XYZ file of C-alpha atoms in Angstrom:
741
model
C 0.000 0.000 0.000
C 1.551 3.302 -1.065
C 0.233 6.822 -0.742
C -0.330 8.993 -3.735
C 2.745 10.971 -4.646
C 5.370 8.926 -2.813
C 6.166 6.588 0.019
C 3.595 5.040 2.309
C 2.743 6.788 5.569
C 3.681 4.807 8.657
C 2.510 5.912 12.110
C 3.766 4.387 15.375
C 1.840 5.212 18.551
C 3.997 4.726 21.635
C 7.623 5.672 22.243
C 8.633 2.953 24.680
C 10.986 0.096 23.898
C 8.766 -1.679 21.336
C 7.615 1.510 19.592
C 11.096 3.012 19.498
C 12.646 -0.134 18.048
C 10.093 -0.489 15.277
C 10.263 3.238 14.471
C 14.057 3.067 14.317
C 13.887 0.111 11.915
C 11.222 1.551 9.593
C 12.190 5.235 9.521
C 13.774 5.047 6.055
C 11.201 2.681 4.532
C 8.276 5.089 4.574
C 7.172 8.517 5.759
C 7.273 7.626 9.431
C 5.672 9.523 12.316
C 6.135 8.551 15.954
C 3.388 9.708 18.308
C 4.584 9.349 21.875
C 1.536 9.482 24.129
C 1.015 8.299 27.674
C -2.192 8.084 29.759
C -3.617 11.620 30.082
C -4.948 11.088 33.589
C -3.580 9.728 36.830
C -6.346 8.290 38.973
C -6.829 9.250 42.584
C -6.463 5.642 43.705
C -2.998 5.290 42.131
C -1.905 8.693 43.308
C -3.005 8.628 46.929
C -0.393 6.280 48.479
C 2.519 8.052 46.786
C 1.219 11.520 47.554
C 0.706 10.679 51.195
C 4.120 9.051 51.470
C 5.861 12.135 50.085
C 3.892 14.671 52.094
C 1.685 16.089 49.289
C -2.073 16.290 48.969
C -3.486 14.160 46.111
C -4.953 15.949 43.110
C -7.150 14.116 40.604
C -5.779 13.984 37.075
C -2.257 15.267 37.598
C 0.578 15.937 40.061
C 0.008 16.082 43.830
C -0.623 19.663 44.904
C 2.703 21.360 45.579
C 4.697 18.574 43.966
C 5.719 20.409 40.777
C 7.557 23.130 42.674
C 9.156 20.680 45.081
C 10.284 18.356 42.283
C 11.773 21.184 40.231
C 9.358 20.796 37.296
C 7.828 23.577 35.238
C 4.272 24.670 36.165
C 3.106 23.320 32.792
C 4.598 19.855 33.271
C 2.085 17.077 32.546
C 2.142 13.322 32.617
C 0.430 12.840 29.307
C 3.266 13.024 26.805
C 7.023 12.851 26.415
C 9.741 13.322 23.821
C 12.254 10.687 24.908
C 12.664 6.963 25.439
C 13.243 5.790 28.983
C 14.693 2.300 29.218
C 12.145 1.048 31.742
C 14.152 -1.643 33.498
C 16.870 0.917 34.335
C 14.631 3.521 35.971
C 15.184 2.504 39.585
C 18.957 2.653 39.264
C 18.645 6.119 37.760
C 16.592 7.140 40.763
C 19.522 6.700 43.134
C 22.403 6.998 40.681
C 21.380 10.042 38.601
C 24.374 9.823 36.253
C 23.048 6.448 35.112
C 19.893 8.176 33.882
C 22.025 10.141 31.423
C 22.383 6.871 29.500
C 18.954 5.338 30.105
C 17.023 8.459 29.000
C 17.407 8.780 25.232
C 16.021 11.603 23.112
C 13.949 10.214 20.236
C 15.733 12.613 17.886
C 19.058 10.898 18.604
C 18.002 7.660 16.906
C 15.029 8.759 14.772
C 16.854 10.922 12.265
C 14.578 10.164 9.316
C 11.130 10.537 10.856
C 8.723 13.011 12.402
C 8.003 13.139 16.131
C 4.607 14.217 17.443
C 4.653 14.735 21.204
C 0.976 14.383 22.044
C -1.769 11.995 23.120
C -3.584 9.943 20.520
C -7.278 10.063 21.419
C -8.946 8.448 18.416
C -8.193 6.251 15.397
C -10.142 6.076 12.146
C -9.505 3.910 9.105
C -7.020 6.434 7.732
C -6.032 8.897 10.493
C -4.927 9.221 14.088
C -6.446 12.130 16.031
C -4.307 13.773 18.742
C -5.463 15.676 21.810
C -4.543 18.970 20.079
C -6.968 18.163 17.238
C -4.216 17.237 14.772
C -4.991 14.560 12.187
C -2.033 12.281 11.369
C -2.766 10.192 8.250
C -1.471 6.633 7.931
C -1.271 3.769 5.483
C 0.173 1.469 8.140
C -0.258 1.871 11.886
C 1.561 0.324 14.855
C 0.096 0.325 18.383
C 2.865 0.126 21.008
C 1.500 2.014 24.011
C 2.459 -0.654 26.560
C 1.655 0.007 30.204
C 0.574 3.327 31.664
C 3.637 5.063 33.067
C 3.033 8.701 34.091
C 6.183 10.625 33.120
C 7.088 14.268 32.448
C 7.240 15.527 28.878
C 10.910 16.411 28.468
C 14.110 14.540 29.170
C 15.435 17.576 31.036
C 12.514 17.462 33.454
C 12.970 13.733 33.959
C 16.675 14.251 34.685
C 15.797 16.949 37.196
C 13.717 14.403 39.039
C 16.671 12.036 39.187
C 19.319 14.656 39.881
C 17.312 16.275 42.645
C 16.705 12.805 44.064
C 13.005 13.730 44.082
C 11.035 11.115 42.292
C 7.319 11.060 41.643
C 4.737 8.336 41.538
C 5.158 4.700 40.525
C 7.681 3.062 42.807
C 9.855 6.074 43.472
C 10.819 8.099 46.516
C 13.706 10.285 47.671
C 17.178 8.785 47.993
C 17.822 10.947 51.031
C 14.631 9.602 52.595
C 15.846 6.023 52.118
C 19.256 6.842 53.540
C 17.656 8.451 56.591
C 15.144 5.641 57.149
C 15.807 2.925 59.678
C 13.007 0.725 58.367
C 11.575 0.317 54.861
C 8.355 -1.339 53.695
C 8.057 -2.650 50.132
C 4.609 -3.736 48.967
C 4.725 -6.107 45.999
C 6.806 -9.207 45.337
C 7.090 -8.971 41.574
C 10.356 -8.165 39.794
C 10.365 -4.485 40.780
C 9.701 -5.118 44.460
C 12.218 -7.954 44.628
C 14.931 -6.031 42.780
C 14.404 -2.921 44.911
C 14.563 -4.970 48.110
C 17.785 -6.581 46.905
C 19.397 -3.296 45.966
C 18.655 -1.636 49.295
C 19.653 -4.737 51.274
C 23.041 -4.905 49.559
C 23.910 -1.209 49.713
C 22.242 -0.476 53.069
C 22.651 -3.687 55.102
C 21.802 -1.818 58.323
C 18.229 -1.071 57.187
C 15.270 -3.116 58.394
C 13.465 -4.150 55.196
C 10.048 -5.784 55.051
C 8.536 -7.026 51.785
C 4.798 -7.803 51.709
C 3.361 -9.795 48.795
C -0.219 -10.945 48.260
C 0.812 -14.119 46.395
C 1.876 -17.390 47.960
C 5.353 -17.043 46.383
C 7.585 -14.315 44.967
C 8.057 -13.758 41.231
C 5.038 -15.833 40.287
C 5.751 -15.420 36.575
C 8.843 -17.598 37.143
C 8.995 -21.224 38.196
C 8.763 -22.491 41.759
C 12.516 -23.139 41.952
C 13.377 -19.550 40.984
C 10.888 -18.215 43.549
C 12.422 -20.375 46.284
C 15.982 -19.351 45.423
C 14.955 -15.692 45.435
C 13.244 -16.008 48.823
C 16.322 -17.718 50.290
C 18.583 -14.986 48.900
C 16.451 -12.175 50.348
C 16.271 -13.864 53.727
C 20.049 -14.308 53.705
C 20.205 -10.508 53.412
C 17.859 -10.210 56.432
C 14.883 -9.037 54.384
C 11.661 -10.060 56.149
C 9.216 -11.452 53.561
C 5.492 -11.736 54.346
C 3.577 -13.772 51.761
C -0.188 -13.989 51.181
C -0.736 -10.603 52.811
C -1.648 -7.099 51.637
C -1.325 -3.575 53.045
C -4.040 -0.950 52.703
C -2.186 2.362 52.712
C -5.401 4.378 52.609
C -6.168 3.329 56.184
C -2.915 4.792 57.509
C -3.287 7.979 59.515
C -1.332 10.994 58.329
C 2.155 11.011 59.829
C 1.863 7.445 61.104
C 4.663 4.979 60.521
C 2.589 1.923 61.449
C 1.075 -0.205 58.688
C -1.354 -3.068 59.234
C -1.416 -6.113 56.964
C -4.456 -8.172 55.991
C -3.263 -10.829 58.472
C -3.477 -8.329 61.339
C 0.288 -7.856 61.655
C 1.671 -4.376 62.336
C 4.763 -3.174 60.461
C 6.725 -0.088 61.429
C 8.351 1.679 58.481
C 9.881 5.121 57.935
C 9.682 4.736 54.156
C 7.218 2.916 51.891
C 7.513 1.702 48.294
C 4.387 0.579 46.450
C 5.612 -1.858 43.792
C 2.427 -3.088 42.181
C 1.545 -3.732 38.550
C 0.706 -0.941 36.110
C -2.449 -0.919 33.973
C -2.243 -1.286 30.206
C -2.389 2.010 28.305
C -5.353 0.856 26.231
C -8.476 2.401 27.780
C -8.535 5.133 25.118
C -8.740 2.484 22.386
C -12.248 1.506 23.526
C -13.574 4.593 21.735
C -11.777 3.907 18.444
C -12.207 1.536 15.492
C -10.103 -0.978 17.450
C -12.642 -1.415 20.246
C -13.578 -4.880 19.003
C -9.914 -5.924 18.822
C -9.417 -5.709 22.603
C -9.769 -8.710 24.888
C -11.316 -8.656 28.366
C -7.994 -7.543 29.880
C -7.618 -4.568 27.561
C -4.918 -6.243 25.451
C -4.808 -6.014 21.647
C -5.652 -9.317 19.981
C -3.009 -10.064 17.343
C -2.401 -12.883 14.882
C 0.853 -14.763 14.315
C 2.106 -11.908 12.092
C 1.371 -9.375 14.895
C -1.470 -7.766 12.944
C -4.407 -6.570 15.010
C -7.522 -8.732 14.792
C -9.648 -7.694 11.802
C -7.089 -5.173 10.469
C -4.721 -5.834 7.578
C -2.692 -2.630 7.946
C -2.536 -2.238 11.732
C 0.067 -4.015 13.879
C 0.599 -4.146 17.644
C 3.800 -4.912 19.561
C 4.995 -4.989 23.138
C 3.096 -5.248 26.405
C -0.161 -4.118 24.763
C -0.548 -7.430 22.888
C -2.400 -10.526 24.122
C 0.586 -12.805 23.412
C 0.969 -15.389 26.181
C 4.489 -14.683 27.337
C 6.131 -12.560 30.006
C 5.942 -8.821 29.515
C 9.607 -7.953 29.340
C 11.708 -5.625 27.251
C 13.626 -8.220 25.279
C 10.357 -9.892 24.201
C 9.036 -6.480 23.117
C 12.175 -6.038 21.009
C 11.707 -9.454 19.396
C 8.119 -8.585 18.515
C 9.210 -5.236 17.090
C 11.742 -7.057 14.901
C 9.102 -9.422 13.452
C 6.543 -6.654 12.891
C 9.168 -4.425 11.252
C 10.208 -7.244 8.921
C 6.595 -7.830 7.896
C 5.955 -4.142 7.341
C 9.084 -3.817 5.202
C 7.720 -6.632 3.069
C 4.364 -4.902 2.647
C 5.918 -1.462 2.088
C 7.999 -2.885 -0.758
C 4.932 -4.428 -2.416
C 5.604 -7.985 -1.274
C 3.012 -10.705 -0.880
C 1.560 -10.803 2.620
C 1.570 -14.608 2.496
C 5.357 -14.395 2.951
C 5.162 -12.496 6.220
C 7.094 -13.869 9.214
C 5.307 -15.435 12.163
C 6.092 -14.488 15.752
C 6.814 -17.454 17.993
C 6.286 -16.838 21.724
C 9.526 -17.427 23.583
C 10.147 -20.015 26.252
C 10.058 -18.882 29.848
C 13.505 -17.426 30.432
C 14.309 -14.244 32.272
C 16.717 -12.489 34.627
C 15.878 -10.627 37.828
C 18.638 -8.583 39.469
C 19.445 -9.191 43.127
C 21.634 -6.344 44.284
C 24.526 -4.961 42.335
C 26.252 -8.255 41.537
C 23.785 -11.164 41.770
C 20.753 -12.225 39.748
C 18.315 -15.094 39.482
C 18.011 -16.530 35.969
C 15.384 -18.933 34.715
C 16.508 -20.578 31.486
C 15.032 -23.326 29.367
C 16.968 -26.131 31.075
C 17.990 -24.737 34.446
C 17.514 -22.079 37.119
C 20.594 -20.212 38.353
C 21.267 -17.646 41.055
C 24.385 -15.730 42.011
C 27.308 -14.008 40.313
C 27.188 -15.765 36.930
C 23.719 -14.519 35.886
C 24.560 -11.289 37.683
C 27.490 -10.727 35.343
C 25.080 -10.874 32.425
C 22.385 -8.512 33.687
C 23.295 -6.607 36.829
C 26.352 -4.766 35.486
C 24.581 -2.101 33.420
C 21.111 -3.647 33.046
C 21.579 -4.048 29.271
C 21.525 -0.257 28.812
C 24.727 -0.301 26.757
C 23.334 -3.089 24.562
C 20.069 -1.185 24.018
C 21.878 2.041 23.113
C 24.028 0.116 20.639
C 21.001 -1.529 19.024
C 19.363 1.884 18.634
C 22.659 3.219 17.232
C 22.523 6.090 19.721
C 26.274 6.069 20.204
C 27.342 5.921 16.555
C 29.004 9.305 17.137
C 30.489 8.127 20.420
C 32.479 5.053 19.422
C 34.663 3.509 22.015
C 38.106 2.012 21.849
C 40.482 1.081 24.602
C 44.151 0.480 25.053
C 46.032 -1.124 27.911
C 46.038 2.086 29.915
C 42.374 3.058 29.796
C 39.356 3.872 27.654
C 38.832 6.385 24.881
C 35.389 7.803 24.312
C 34.233 10.836 22.402
C 31.221 12.382 24.070
C 30.300 16.047 24.293
C 29.367 15.857 27.973
C 30.813 12.831 29.757
C 34.167 11.201 29.137
C 34.748 7.630 30.155
C 38.330 8.808 30.688
C 37.106 10.208 33.968
C 36.813 6.697 35.269
C 40.330 5.555 34.399
C 42.233 8.787 35.111
C 42.170 9.401 38.856
C 43.580 12.409 40.648
C 45.897 11.388 43.506
C 44.092 13.833 45.784
C 40.826 11.916 45.275
C 42.062 8.914 47.260
C 45.170 10.209 49.114
C 43.468 12.513 51.584
C 46.003 12.573 54.401
C 49.409 12.558 52.761
C 51.673 14.784 50.681
C 52.038 14.422 46.883
C 55.241 15.647 45.230
C 55.093 15.880 41.436
C 58.759 15.567 40.459
C 61.481 13.201 39.263
C 63.652 11.363 41.762
C 67.353 11.596 40.907
C 69.085 9.984 43.906
C 68.516 7.893 47.015
C 70.674 7.839 50.144
C 70.291 5.800 53.325
C 67.865 8.320 54.793
C 66.486 10.573 52.101
C 65.333 10.910 48.504
C 66.522 13.780 46.279
C 64.210 15.193 43.593
C 65.194 16.912 40.365
C 64.295 20.273 41.972
C 66.847 19.602 44.734
C 64.199 18.849 47.367
C 65.287 16.449 50.128
C 62.577 14.047 51.269
C 63.598 12.093 54.398
C 62.371 8.543 54.986
C 62.426 5.721 57.512
C 60.878 3.260 55.092
C 60.967 3.497 51.296
C 58.954 1.766 48.554
C 60.136 1.678 44.909
C 57.277 1.234 42.416
C 58.478 2.982 39.261
C 57.448 0.174 36.854
C 58.029 0.849 33.119
C 59.135 4.078 31.537
C 55.870 5.649 30.373
C 56.222 9.160 28.967
C 53.082 10.744 30.391
C 52.114 14.408 30.761
C 52.049 16.049 34.157
C 48.356 16.823 34.476
C 45.191 14.785 34.053
C 43.790 17.399 31.662
C 46.785 16.992 29.346
C 46.363 13.213 29.408
C 42.710 13.546 28.409
C 43.789 15.695 25.457
C 46.193 12.949 24.383
C 43.385 10.388 24.385
C 41.148 12.701 22.404
C 43.896 13.362 19.838
C 44.520 9.618 19.418
C 40.820 9.001 18.965
C 40.501 11.676 16.285
C 43.561 10.242 14.522
C 42.034 6.777 14.361
C 38.621 8.052 13.339
C 40.075 9.977 10.389
C 42.275 7.117 9.143
C 41.265 4.649 6.452
C 44.145 2.302 7.266
C 45.921 1.647 10.567
C 49.298 -0.003 11.180
C 50.041 -1.496 14.614
C 53.597 -2.623 15.345
C 53.827 -5.131 18.183
C 51.875 -8.302 18.920
C 51.976 -8.227 22.690
C 48.902 -7.490 24.839
C 48.842 -3.768 24.009
C 49.035 -4.264 20.240
C 46.538 -7.128 20.222
C 44.050 -5.291 22.439
C 44.282 -2.087 20.437
C 43.814 -3.993 17.160
C 40.759 -5.723 18.598
C 39.181 -2.530 19.898
C 39.573 -0.691 16.593
C 38.370 -3.686 14.560
C 35.172 -3.991 16.605
C 34.297 -0.299 16.754
C 35.604 0.667 13.304
C 35.010 -2.444 11.148
C 35.487 -0.430 7.962
C 39.163 0.315 8.777
C 41.990 -1.621 7.148
C 44.156 -2.831 10.058
C 47.601 -4.419 9.764
C 49.474 -5.806 12.774
C 53.205 -6.543 12.444
C 54.950 -8.652 15.100
C 58.564 -9.821 15.211
C 57.785 -13.057 17.070
C 56.636 -16.405 15.713
C 53.297 -16.043 17.487
C 51.202 -13.381 19.156
C 51.125 -12.941 22.941
C 54.353 -14.837 23.489
C 53.892 -14.766 27.271
C 50.826 -17.015 26.882
C 50.697 -20.595 25.647
C 50.482 -21.641 21.959
C 46.750 -22.420 22.244
C 45.933 -18.899 23.461
C 48.123 -17.427 20.711
C 46.360 -19.498 18.038
C 42.890 -18.555 19.304
C 43.880 -14.892 19.320
C 45.245 -15.052 15.772
C 42.063 -16.733 14.547
C 39.907 -14.078 16.235
C 41.891 -11.181 14.746
C 41.796 -12.775 11.303
C 38.021 -13.212 11.579
C 37.812 -9.425 12.076
C 39.715 -8.905 8.788
C 42.943 -7.846 10.521
C 46.035 -8.691 8.493
C 48.675 -10.166 10.817
C 52.314 -10.357 9.685
C 54.486 -12.499 11.972
C 58.301 -12.631 12.150
C 58.616 -9.170 10.633
C 59.604 -5.726 11.861
C 59.169 -2.148 10.647
C 61.996 0.383 10.632
C 60.423 3.799 11.025
C 63.733 5.585 10.503
C 63.586 4.670 6.814
C 60.218 6.348 6.318
C 60.293 9.718 4.576
C 58.523 12.625 6.270
C 54.839 12.643 5.346
C 54.988 9.219 3.724
C 52.237 6.696 4.370
C 54.228 3.749 3.022
C 56.030 1.483 5.498
C 58.460 -1.284 4.560
C 58.787 -4.453 6.654
C 61.903 -6.541 7.168
C 60.446 -8.995 4.626
C 60.350 -6.135 2.080
C 56.553 -5.940 2.095
C 55.020 -2.490 1.646
C 52.186 -1.442 3.979
C 50.119 1.671 3.383
C 48.772 3.247 6.559
C 47.308 6.639 7.483
C 47.855 6.022 11.162
C 50.605 4.204 13.091
C 50.695 2.849 16.653
C 53.970 1.662 18.129
C 53.052 -1.037 20.674
C 56.335 -2.642 21.632
C 57.782 -3.201 25.095
C 58.728 -0.270 27.286
C 62.034 -0.053 29.171
C 62.137 -0.327 32.944
C 62.086 3.006 34.743
C 65.199 1.983 36.650
C 68.138 3.542 34.816
C 68.400 6.333 37.401
C 68.787 3.748 40.201
C 72.269 2.837 38.933
C 73.585 6.026 40.521
C 71.969 5.418 43.914
C 72.599 3.179 46.937
C 70.461 0.547 45.207
C 72.883 0.028 42.299
C 74.039 -3.334 43.664
C 70.440 -4.492 44.174
C 69.658 -4.623 40.439
C 69.886 -7.624 38.138
C 71.239 -7.622 34.572
C 67.810 -6.594 33.196
C 67.551 -3.521 35.401
C 65.036 -5.066 37.810
C 65.296 -4.725 41.587
C 66.092 -7.987 43.361
C 63.638 -8.628 46.211
C 63.230 -11.337 48.856
C 60.028 -13.185 49.771
C 58.967 -10.230 51.929
C 59.495 -7.938 48.897
C 62.407 -6.115 50.549
C 65.153 -4.953 48.219
C 68.348 -7.017 48.408
C 70.680 -5.619 51.076
C 68.231 -3.031 52.451
C 65.975 -3.847 55.422
C 63.887 -0.686 55.150
C 63.472 -0.502 51.362
C 60.733 -2.424 49.539
C 59.915 -2.781 45.833
C 56.674 -3.767 44.106
C 55.207 -4.048 40.622
C 56.926 -4.370 37.267
C 60.239 -3.070 38.628
C 60.836 -6.270 40.637
C 62.676 -9.374 39.439
C 59.800 -11.680 40.392
C 59.367 -14.376 37.773
C 55.768 -13.880 36.801
C 53.821 -11.926 34.210
C 53.744 -8.173 34.604
C 50.063 -7.531 35.196
C 48.198 -4.947 37.220
C 46.384 -7.438 39.438
C 49.728 -9.057 40.395
C 51.162 -5.628 41.218
C 48.166 -5.054 43.521
C 48.834 -8.399 45.239
C 52.438 -7.377 45.837
C 51.307 -4.009 47.187
C 49.007 -5.794 49.648
C 51.883 -7.916 50.993
C 54.198 -4.932 51.418
C 51.443 -2.933 53.103
C 50.928 -5.681 55.704
C 54.649 -5.920 56.372
C 55.092 -2.169 56.679
C 52.140 -1.941 59.060
C 53.811 -4.651 61.136
C 57.104 -2.774 61.251
C 55.498 0.631 61.828
C 53.668 -0.877 64.787
C 57.018 -1.655 66.416
C 57.046 -5.392 65.786
C 60.185 -7.390 65.053
C 61.102 -7.650 61.385
C 61.852 -11.353 61.753
C 58.184 -11.840 62.564
C 56.802 -10.134 59.458
C 53.706 -12.144 58.736
C 53.243 -11.721 55.003
C 55.220 -13.584 52.346
C 54.638 -13.062 48.645
C 53.820 -16.254 46.767
C 54.276 -16.421 43.022
C 51.031 -16.659 41.095
C 50.224 -19.420 38.654
C 50.363 -18.588 34.960
C 46.949 -17.067 34.315
C 46.063 -13.993 32.344
C 43.319 -12.358 30.322
C 43.652 -10.239 27.191
C 40.644 -8.296 25.936
C 39.564 -8.598 22.306
C 37.167 -5.797 21.521
C 34.437 -4.645 23.867
C 32.954 -8.083 24.596
C 35.454 -10.907 24.008
C 38.529 -12.087 25.871
C 41.173 -14.786 25.623
C 41.802 -16.208 29.096
C 44.549 -18.634 30.091
C 44.422 -20.500 33.396
C 46.478 -23.486 34.605
C 43.715 -25.893 33.568
C 42.195 -24.335 30.487
C 42.315 -21.715 27.744
C 39.036 -19.959 27.006
C 37.952 -17.418 24.471
C 34.794 -15.468 23.765
C 32.016 -13.676 25.592
C 31.985 -15.690 28.828
C 35.466 -14.588 29.984
C 34.677 -11.253 28.329
C 31.855 -10.688 30.814
C 34.492 -10.648 33.542
C 37.118 -8.438 31.924
C 35.987 -6.521 28.879
C 33.083 -4.552 30.298
C 35.109 -1.809 31.969
C 38.578 -3.428 32.208
C 38.193 -3.571 36.000
C 38.562 0.176 36.420
C 35.256 0.284 38.331
C 36.678 -2.303 40.734
C 39.915 -0.314 40.927
C 38.082 2.898 41.810
C 36.174 1.026 44.493
C 39.355 -0.438 45.990
C 40.944 3.023 46.062
C 37.751 4.384 47.655
C 37.622 7.121 45.022
C 33.836 7.210 45.021
C 33.274 7.019 48.780
C 31.276 10.243 48.651
C 28.811 8.675 46.236
C 26.399 6.061 47.564
C 25.247 3.743 44.771
C 22.423 1.317 44.641
C 20.849 0.343 41.389
C 17.137 0.246 40.640
């Protein structure tokens, strides 16, 4: 079906996950309009408990009286329309971690670049038009209903962010973060996924709180199997969450200012803070007055066929929670439906035969429910799991990064990483901020001297400015010789310059097949698949510090990403003329490259030690010789840690941290006045295990018993390269209290 004078008109009503996905897919296949409406009224019954809990008087059909001013919203803010997509399963984390909302709130205009956005309520549908609340007629040839559940939200992303950033949250399952922090006892009503996840988050991040969860059903998470419900109950109880099943709480019977709540079983619960985590109604009541009234079932769901067309309508589709499909109402199912409907509509828009349309097959019962920041319960086709493994899949960022990638929101913000940190181009927030840490942010009670050390005596250190720094105990941790700028701001500029260089290049040459060269090649290949990448390595195999199996797996992975790997060759840059883009290898091969990265080993930062009292404590390679206590040879009060030591193990950050832990224990022992012969901590060499990231999701991992490759080990390493863990260990973010959802 095509309109006169050009492409067919496609209208999508609903800008949630399902509507946004189908609009994104179809925007260049017709004249597409997205109408993003939400229920125009908020009933008194749904509003009353939240209004009372936050100290506002309820007001039929809108915000509680006084709430707009308190929540920092404009006087004209309404709940009936919005111009952004909110990833629904990430909303509770955004409530208490406002920076997370920056990623989970996505402007429609950032992924719908070839369509029209109408921010209004749809109030009627005819055979050819959609009527909005402003009286606008939006014509259609094909229509998609994707209004989902009724979530009252403000119109603009800025207003929604203000709610998060002010820690003032309105309606549906939200309250103030400061109120939770101040509360000694918390009541959660509802044992579905939202109530369970919220209980888990608070229990993990605020273990001192008294948490009570009341659920009317005989088990938690009734949409899952009995085994998953039991595992979830056991987990919550292990976190001292009191769970009361087969009971309800009537909040309307609670006197103003009272903190006592009575259950249907006659029990009394004391709570400073209440969360009402009950189901939301379908956003379909308005459809009862349209041509689709006879296509609704008794529950208000749209009746669809196997092709996701609405009952009795050949040119109207429905996707997402609004449909009557017998499967769990979850985001990833909504995305699958959107994919099938979009495929069928593409077929029809191109004049194809409707008999060739794809059928949607309801998925088997599998889902994940987060339990705190690290754990999750997962029900799969063959098993039910709980703990860290399913938590690694869901709880890390709640699939927000995956959703943004699928919507192509970050096509202008591509990421690549090297062994020292992460590059990311973003006009507001740099991921560099996570991996570049000011010393003052974690060293709050010591002195930092930014200078070179030029000499060491038995009692003092001399800097290049001539400053004498006396010591009783000394630690050498100078590792490799990295030429880095003085300030964090200058380092950020370096990252940005490298990013721009890669982005502009058509071809990239990487010299060096160790971990840095391999990781950089993988990152660029994944995020810039159109680039021609050549990696030259002088050795017989990549990653020579790992075993042959790991090297072979890595080579196969790089080759699968169309990276040309040249082994047993070198490149002499001194023979390259200024401005030339042609590089000659030792095998006389010519490589054309717009951009070059030199990723070979770095020298030890130990040359200066040859002129100090430690000259006789160095081996032939320039490493400091240490004993089992990590004291430098011949010096009882001098320790060494990290890459600078002669310890026979791989030079990795996590091993350096282990060495630092041993030295810290021994120094504490000595500083406490104990005898050095009784130092308790001895450093034990680690077994040969290592991980090397390959792009943003995969990893090659070598352990004593096995060599693995792919997404499973990648879940452990590749997500943020452990810099979140590092920041936590350094207590950099101690002033920020996180709990997700």
